[in-house]
């Protein structure tokens, strides 16, 4: 049976026959990089049209329906427009930081792609501290936002960036603690091990109530961390025009926009990996026949299905809830989410030690 | 006590959020609720809301008669001078002079569709129509005379 590791081995063998090891490695890296950039472009297009359609239907509108069949090429047309537009740098701006910020946002999103298992045997870098790596890198996004806000020489940008700083620093905590709940149950930080530990059922079912609480807090924290409504104080269209990217135009703006959507995808795929078993099909304990039937559905479909379901949930949040005020935002984190996740961590530890999970 | 309130708070918050999410999910799955009108495409079948206001008109009956007595209540009610009533005196058959309108001039370009003139009219002579395609090449065409030429007041309207 073919699998992604077979394809990778085949490519490696063909390359190794013709080139020396160093060049082979370089070519393989280029292939991986190009695939990631390609995935980025496709994700950007798909997620933007998905968001616009979901928002339209939730607000009893039609949404884009003119460009292409059912408006499905709308985001392609938008991208074309953004590429053609001029990327301006304001006069009073700090030129270096201003132009560097969108690329840092993008590079962070790209680096976060590395440890994600997209399908069985399709993982770029299976490092043994996968979850730690993700939570460490995802907080670097705030540097690009602060950079953009500071260098724009605009009070709205600066306000948005400062809010974003306060927000990401605080929500990073409960996101980490919720992820830790699953790490406690699995006993490993490695993504591949977390997935294989769910071969007899996903953690959200096996882990009883603590896993469900961890999932809910994780989704809330992740929504806040990716700066999406109801936690989109960094952008806050109605108060700060566009927050930290007010002064950006053309492709530089598009990079910020793309980085936001890619971050949403990455965070949802991490949530899917931790709580819904990543590419692992729906297995129930010892029902071997049922498990065997589920195995026929390809693992990539399982992964993308779960991830896109979670992305839909986050979009659902965005188009239902009103934006929080900054003090309410910090209240929610420090007075509610953090105590709950800490208590939940104790609970999950007890469950893991006493072996109450399946 | 504090703990009890705290937990109660969390549950009531989650419940109220779920109510909102249920509503948006309903709209997401029920596309028949969509209220967007694709205007130039459905021009023939366009359904406008009942209270949509397009312009002020004066209805006439089949004998070319209107209900306007020329009391100028609409002119006084109009906040930005869109209506100008030009009155004349009719001589009735028994020799009495009676006030009537010569022209009721309506400036569509000034009108904000506030409906105050229709509210003010004591004899229901004017009303709001639902027509809205008002673009013309010359703004003089937006100054309209509401009463038809040769029209007169309906019998029995004082």
XYZ file of C-alpha atoms in Angstrom:
516
model
C 0.000 0.000 0.000
C 1.278 3.441 -0.885
C 1.857 6.031 1.777
C 3.500 9.413 2.097
C 6.665 7.905 3.584
C 7.024 5.676 0.495
C 6.779 8.720 -1.759
C 9.316 10.573 0.373
C 11.692 7.595 0.275
C 11.283 7.292 -3.487
C 12.133 10.972 -3.988
C 15.084 10.622 -1.641
C 16.440 7.554 -3.484
C 16.094 9.163 -6.906
C 17.868 12.297 -5.690
C 20.591 10.343 -3.876
C 21.401 8.447 -7.063
C 22.198 11.618 -8.993
C 23.600 14.044 -6.421
C 25.890 13.999 -3.403
C 24.252 14.029 0.086
C 24.597 17.766 0.715
C 22.893 18.747 -2.537
C 20.231 16.069 -1.983
C 19.427 17.586 1.408
C 19.302 21.076 -0.082
C 16.932 19.973 -2.855
C 14.686 18.193 -0.351
C 14.546 21.330 1.779
C 13.592 23.387 -1.260
C 10.820 20.899 -2.089
C 9.491 21.111 1.474
C 9.694 24.915 1.434
C 7.869 25.184 -1.878
C 5.167 22.816 -0.618
C 4.703 24.936 2.509
C 4.425 28.136 0.459
C 1.966 26.403 -1.865
C -0.077 25.216 1.104
C -0.022 28.785 2.440
C -1.384 30.211 -0.785
C -4.127 27.600 -1.029
C -5.032 27.974 2.664
C -5.238 31.747 2.306
C -7.579 31.506 -0.666
C -9.765 28.766 0.830
C -10.037 30.265 4.315
C -10.854 33.775 3.090
C -13.684 32.572 0.856
C -14.868 30.244 3.644
C -14.910 33.088 6.158
C -16.805 35.353 3.798
C -19.398 32.716 3.002
C -19.823 31.643 6.635
C -20.166 35.239 7.801
C -22.679 35.997 5.059
C -24.867 33.015 5.823
C -24.773 33.700 9.561
C -25.848 37.295 8.961
C -28.647 36.272 6.547
C -26.742 37.598 3.544
C -25.668 35.923 0.318
C -21.950 36.713 0.379
C -19.727 36.835 -2.690
C -21.594 35.221 -5.599
C -20.387 36.956 -8.752
C -16.778 35.913 -9.452
C -16.586 32.334 -10.685
C -19.054 29.568 -9.863
C -21.010 30.644 -6.741
C -18.381 33.310 -6.080
C -15.682 30.773 -5.316
C -12.979 32.708 -7.189
C -13.581 35.914 -5.217
C -10.533 35.526 -2.985
C -8.359 34.869 -6.051
C -9.550 38.149 -7.566
C -8.888 39.946 -4.253
C -5.376 38.527 -4.109
C -4.723 39.691 -7.667
C -5.868 43.173 -6.671
C -3.614 43.207 -3.604
C -0.587 42.095 -5.649
C -1.110 44.896 -8.155
C -1.485 47.581 -5.464
C 1.408 49.693 -4.272
C 2.945 48.790 -0.911
C 3.435 52.226 0.609
C 5.676 53.168 3.512
C 4.495 56.248 5.440
C 6.886 59.172 5.730
C 7.347 59.190 9.495
C 7.604 55.420 9.792
C 10.627 53.452 10.921
C 11.365 52.054 7.469
C 13.302 48.935 8.449
C 10.920 47.712 11.165
C 7.883 48.667 9.113
C 8.964 46.546 6.166
C 10.302 43.712 8.299
C 7.148 43.166 10.416
C 4.929 41.380 7.843
C 7.731 38.993 6.978
C 8.279 38.075 10.620
C 4.549 37.344 10.962
C 4.812 35.139 7.882
C 8.030 33.353 8.900
C 6.598 32.524 12.331
C 3.538 30.996 10.676
C 5.813 28.996 8.366
C 7.958 27.709 11.226
C 4.832 26.605 13.052
C 4.006 24.336 10.111
C 7.060 22.165 10.773
C 5.845 19.801 13.530
C 2.264 19.353 12.278
C 1.320 15.859 11.080
C -0.910 16.425 8.044
C -1.498 12.735 7.415
C -0.040 9.391 8.321
C 3.760 9.687 7.777
C 3.400 13.229 6.437
C 5.248 15.366 8.926
C 8.176 17.645 8.231
C 9.920 17.537 11.575
C 8.862 15.139 14.321
C 10.819 16.764 17.131
C 10.449 15.392 20.639
C 9.222 18.694 22.141
C 6.563 19.380 19.500
C 3.948 21.002 21.748
C 6.508 23.127 23.556
C 7.916 24.239 20.189
C 4.474 25.290 18.969
C 3.525 27.199 22.113
C 6.950 28.881 22.228
C 6.889 29.978 18.591
C 3.260 31.052 18.469
C 4.013 33.765 21.030
C 6.666 35.231 18.720
C 3.796 36.501 16.546
C 3.320 39.290 19.076
C 6.764 40.660 18.187
C 5.723 41.235 14.596
C 2.504 42.888 15.746
C 4.338 45.159 18.202
C 6.908 45.954 15.506
C 4.196 46.891 13.025
C 2.334 49.008 15.582
C 5.428 50.809 16.840
C 7.014 51.538 13.476
C 3.829 52.830 11.819
C 4.071 56.152 13.695
C 0.306 56.091 14.172
C -1.520 56.190 17.491
C -4.157 53.684 16.386
C -1.526 51.196 15.296
C 0.341 51.608 18.553
C -2.815 51.167 20.647
C -3.735 48.030 18.743
C -0.256 46.608 19.120
C -0.166 47.309 22.873
C -3.528 45.641 23.370
C -2.358 42.677 21.350
C 0.747 42.415 23.532
C -1.277 42.341 26.760
C -3.672 39.850 25.227
C -1.197 37.333 23.841
C 0.990 37.388 26.950
C -1.976 36.530 29.152
C -3.756 33.995 26.942
C -0.527 32.138 26.193
C -0.768 30.861 29.795
C -4.137 29.168 29.598
C -3.450 27.836 26.101
C -0.273 26.227 27.420
C -1.951 24.851 30.552
C -4.832 23.373 28.534
C -2.403 21.703 26.137
C -0.528 20.425 29.166
C -3.629 18.470 30.216
C -3.251 16.227 27.186
C 0.506 16.077 27.628
C -0.102 14.766 31.145
C -2.451 12.075 29.832
C -0.082 11.078 27.011
C 3.167 11.451 28.884
C 4.918 12.925 25.862
C 5.398 16.227 24.061
C 6.063 14.569 20.718
C 3.272 15.076 18.175
C 3.539 11.586 16.663
C 3.328 9.944 20.095
C 0.319 12.046 21.058
C -1.404 10.830 17.893
C -0.515 7.143 18.347
C -1.730 7.281 21.959
C -5.204 7.991 20.550
C -5.342 4.808 18.440
C -8.054 3.368 20.719
C -10.121 6.559 20.996
C -9.606 10.303 20.905
C -8.612 12.073 24.134
C -11.780 14.137 24.173
C -13.711 10.871 24.696
C -11.091 8.983 26.714
C -10.192 11.831 29.053
C -13.664 12.336 30.604
C -14.674 15.798 31.811
C -11.155 17.233 32.327
C -10.373 16.707 28.633
C -13.583 18.485 27.623
C -12.839 21.416 29.944
C -9.299 21.549 28.558
C -10.668 21.554 25.011
C -13.065 24.425 25.704
C -10.423 26.547 27.433
C -7.916 25.734 24.693
C -10.293 26.864 21.959
C -11.058 30.111 23.819
C -7.379 30.820 24.458
C -6.484 30.020 20.856
C -9.164 32.373 19.550
C -7.663 35.111 21.699
C -4.123 34.241 20.697
C -4.824 34.493 16.978
C -6.447 37.918 17.540
C -9.822 36.894 16.204
C -13.191 38.216 17.268
C -14.525 38.335 19.981
C -10.935 39.027 21.043
C -9.900 41.132 18.031
C -8.948 44.183 20.095
C -5.691 44.472 18.173
C -7.653 45.271 15.015
C -10.975 46.553 16.386
C -12.275 48.048 13.144
C -14.834 50.227 14.880
C -12.358 51.850 17.291
C -8.887 51.674 15.757
C -9.687 51.568 12.001
C -7.543 48.470 11.492
C -5.291 48.444 14.560
C -1.714 47.441 14.007
C -1.983 47.150 10.211
C -3.715 50.500 9.609
C -0.746 51.871 7.651
C -0.098 48.771 5.583
C -1.223 48.402 2.002
C -0.833 46.047 -0.923
C 1.102 42.848 -0.464
C 2.460 43.789 2.969
C -1.099 43.987 4.255
C -1.899 40.727 2.483
C 0.959 39.021 4.336
C -0.523 40.044 7.701
C -3.921 38.897 6.570
C -2.549 35.584 5.337
C -0.521 35.079 8.528
C -3.694 35.517 10.594
C -5.539 32.840 8.660
C -2.579 30.465 8.615
C -2.241 30.924 12.378
C -5.889 30.009 12.775
C -5.305 26.900 10.675
C -2.228 25.914 12.678
C -3.891 26.441 16.052
C -6.949 24.461 14.933
C -4.743 21.649 13.668
C -2.935 21.586 17.019
C -6.302 21.422 18.790
C -7.345 18.636 16.419
C -4.100 16.791 17.130
C -4.380 17.106 20.901
C -8.069 16.394 21.395
C -9.313 14.711 18.213
C -6.354 12.505 17.327
C -4.891 14.414 14.376
C -4.980 12.080 11.374
C -6.135 9.150 13.532
C -9.490 7.797 12.315
C -12.380 7.475 14.751
C -11.513 4.359 16.753
C -13.585 2.999 19.594
C -11.751 0.766 22.055
C -11.882 -2.867 20.946
C -14.492 -2.675 18.209
C -12.058 -4.041 15.631
C -14.551 -4.240 12.763
C -15.708 -0.640 13.248
C -12.091 0.520 13.542
C -11.201 -1.341 10.362
C -14.039 0.312 8.415
C -12.912 3.734 9.652
C -9.358 3.015 8.475
C -10.558 3.000 4.862
C -11.092 6.772 4.985
C -7.670 8.326 4.188
C -5.842 9.890 7.120
C -5.431 13.258 5.350
C -9.219 13.531 5.041
C -9.576 12.871 8.770
C -6.990 15.542 9.579
C -8.362 18.235 7.291
C -11.939 17.385 8.225
C -11.287 17.871 11.923
C -9.202 20.983 11.377
C -11.764 22.634 9.130
C -14.535 21.765 11.575
C -12.603 23.575 14.329
C -11.925 26.507 11.994
C -15.667 26.652 11.358
C -16.283 26.736 15.119
C -13.876 29.658 15.495
C -15.581 31.484 12.618
C -18.892 30.727 14.272
C -17.590 32.475 17.430
C -16.457 35.434 15.386
C -19.799 36.050 13.733
C -21.872 35.484 16.867
C -20.191 37.249 19.769
C -19.600 40.978 20.266
C -16.079 42.204 20.966
C -14.880 42.332 24.578
C -13.538 45.455 26.235
C -9.854 45.321 27.245
C -10.644 45.022 30.984
C -13.245 42.318 30.325
C -10.683 40.515 28.222
C -8.134 40.499 31.005
C -10.830 39.628 33.570
C -11.801 36.595 31.528
C -8.235 35.368 31.413
C -6.954 36.074 34.921
C -10.144 35.559 36.919
C -11.777 32.741 34.986
C -9.665 30.854 32.452
C -6.436 30.665 34.415
C -7.955 29.335 37.686
C -10.098 26.890 35.726
C -7.189 25.557 33.686
C -4.993 25.253 36.797
C -7.698 23.357 38.663
C -8.288 21.267 35.574
C -4.600 20.414 35.403
C -4.784 19.047 38.961
C -7.882 17.061 38.026
C -6.271 15.647 34.915
C -3.164 14.704 36.861
C -5.337 12.797 39.345
C -7.105 11.062 36.447
C -3.790 10.131 34.863
C -2.238 8.838 38.099
C -5.301 6.859 39.166
C -5.724 5.513 35.625
C -9.371 6.591 35.348
C -9.059 7.309 31.644
C -9.613 4.540 29.112
C -20.862 32.065 48.775
C -18.234 33.596 46.495
C -17.487 30.224 44.918
C -21.187 29.589 44.376
C -21.641 32.924 42.577
C -18.475 32.337 40.579
C -19.634 28.973 39.256
C -23.146 30.285 38.640
C -21.608 33.143 36.647
C -19.677 30.758 34.442
C -22.678 28.592 33.702
C -25.027 31.479 32.942
C -22.373 33.031 30.662
C -21.877 29.773 28.770
C -25.629 29.336 28.469
C -26.191 32.816 27.045
C -23.341 32.343 24.569
C -24.839 29.035 23.445
C -28.202 30.708 22.846
C -26.499 33.163 20.485
C -24.606 30.396 18.734
C -27.800 28.413 18.257
C -29.403 31.386 16.510
C -26.480 31.938 14.124
C -26.311 28.210 13.379
C -29.999 28.321 12.505
C -29.373 31.148 10.043
C -26.295 29.349 8.696
C -28.255 26.211 7.880
C -31.538 27.838 6.763
C -30.772 29.711 3.558
C -34.420 30.557 2.990
C -34.045 33.247 5.672
C -31.626 35.249 3.498
C -33.020 38.745 3.010
C -30.612 40.028 0.338
C -32.373 41.297 -2.794
C -30.210 40.939 -5.909
C -31.625 44.183 -7.237
C -30.860 44.707 -10.916
C -31.402 40.991 -11.582
C -34.785 40.682 -9.890
C -36.100 44.072 -11.003
C -39.367 42.564 -12.194
C -40.064 40.514 -9.083
C -38.599 42.945 -6.538
C -40.486 42.921 -3.231
C -39.939 46.047 -1.172
C -40.682 46.245 2.551
C -44.037 47.783 3.396
C -42.562 50.889 4.984
C -40.062 51.657 2.220
C -40.378 55.311 1.178
C -39.371 56.397 -2.328
C -41.021 59.739 -3.127
C -44.090 61.830 -2.308
C -47.036 61.451 -4.690
C -50.579 62.763 -4.798
C -53.096 60.099 -5.756
C -55.830 61.079 -8.201
C -59.059 59.219 -8.855
C -60.415 58.341 -12.314
C -62.103 61.773 -12.711
C -58.734 63.496 -12.252
C -59.658 64.655 -8.753
C -57.350 64.889 -5.740
C -58.003 65.461 -2.032
C -55.706 68.478 -1.509
C -57.392 71.562 -0.002
C -54.314 73.778 -0.206
C -54.043 74.202 3.564
C -50.191 74.294 3.355
C -49.819 72.047 6.408
C -47.304 69.934 4.477
C -45.282 72.992 3.506
C -45.100 74.061 7.145
C -44.211 70.577 8.307
C -41.387 70.059 5.830
C -38.044 70.599 7.616
C -36.031 71.493 4.503
C -38.451 73.247 2.196
C -39.063 70.487 -0.296
C -42.730 71.347 -0.714
C -44.163 74.605 -1.944
C -47.929 75.015 -2.200
C -49.112 77.648 -4.689
C -52.762 78.456 -4.021
C -55.411 80.197 -6.086
C -59.061 81.119 -5.484
C -61.761 79.200 -7.273
C -65.142 80.812 -7.869
C -67.792 78.259 -6.955
C -71.119 78.127 -8.945
C -72.940 80.114 -6.277
C -70.438 82.962 -6.547
C -68.353 82.252 -3.412
C -64.564 82.352 -3.451
C -62.887 79.175 -2.337
C -59.214 78.466 -1.686
C -57.693 75.718 -3.859
C -54.256 74.660 -5.091
C -52.836 75.878 -8.330
C -49.640 73.799 -8.077
C -48.084 71.652 -5.384
C -44.365 71.851 -6.190
C -42.228 69.061 -4.783
C -38.412 69.162 -4.833
C -37.305 65.521 -4.889
C -33.649 66.577 -4.774
C -34.182 68.196 -1.349
C -36.470 65.560 0.146
C -35.108 63.273 2.865
C -38.158 60.944 2.894
C -38.878 61.861 6.520
C -42.632 61.324 6.028
C -43.533 64.450 8.099
C -45.640 65.969 5.291
C -47.718 62.810 4.984
C -48.223 62.802 8.755
C -49.221 66.463 8.739
C -51.780 66.248 5.923
C -55.298 66.505 7.418
C -57.073 65.153 4.328
C -54.743 62.295 3.267
C -54.007 64.026 -0.040
C -50.383 62.927 -0.332
C -48.641 59.651 0.381
C -45.295 57.968 -0.004
C -44.751 55.875 -3.150
C -42.296 52.970 -3.403
C -40.663 54.005 -6.689
C -36.957 54.608 -6.240
C -35.262 54.742 -9.641
C -35.073 58.536 -9.714
C -31.866 59.163 -11.671
C -32.173 61.820 -14.378
C -29.631 63.745 -16.448
C -30.901 67.197 -15.495
C -31.742 68.188 -11.946
C -34.602 70.423 -13.156
C -36.478 67.206 -13.796
C -36.407 66.488 -10.063
C -38.679 69.472 -9.363
C -42.095 67.966 -9.788
C -45.657 69.246 -9.765
C -47.697 66.740 -7.825
C -51.202 67.633 -8.961
C -52.091 66.630 -12.528
C -52.822 69.446 -14.978
C -56.516 70.337 -14.963
C -57.212 68.391 -11.781
C -59.586 69.695 -9.140
C -60.528 68.880 -5.589
C -62.736 65.913 -4.858
C -66.271 66.655 -3.671
C -66.805 66.496 0.043
C -63.181 67.129 1.060
C -62.936 70.227 3.238
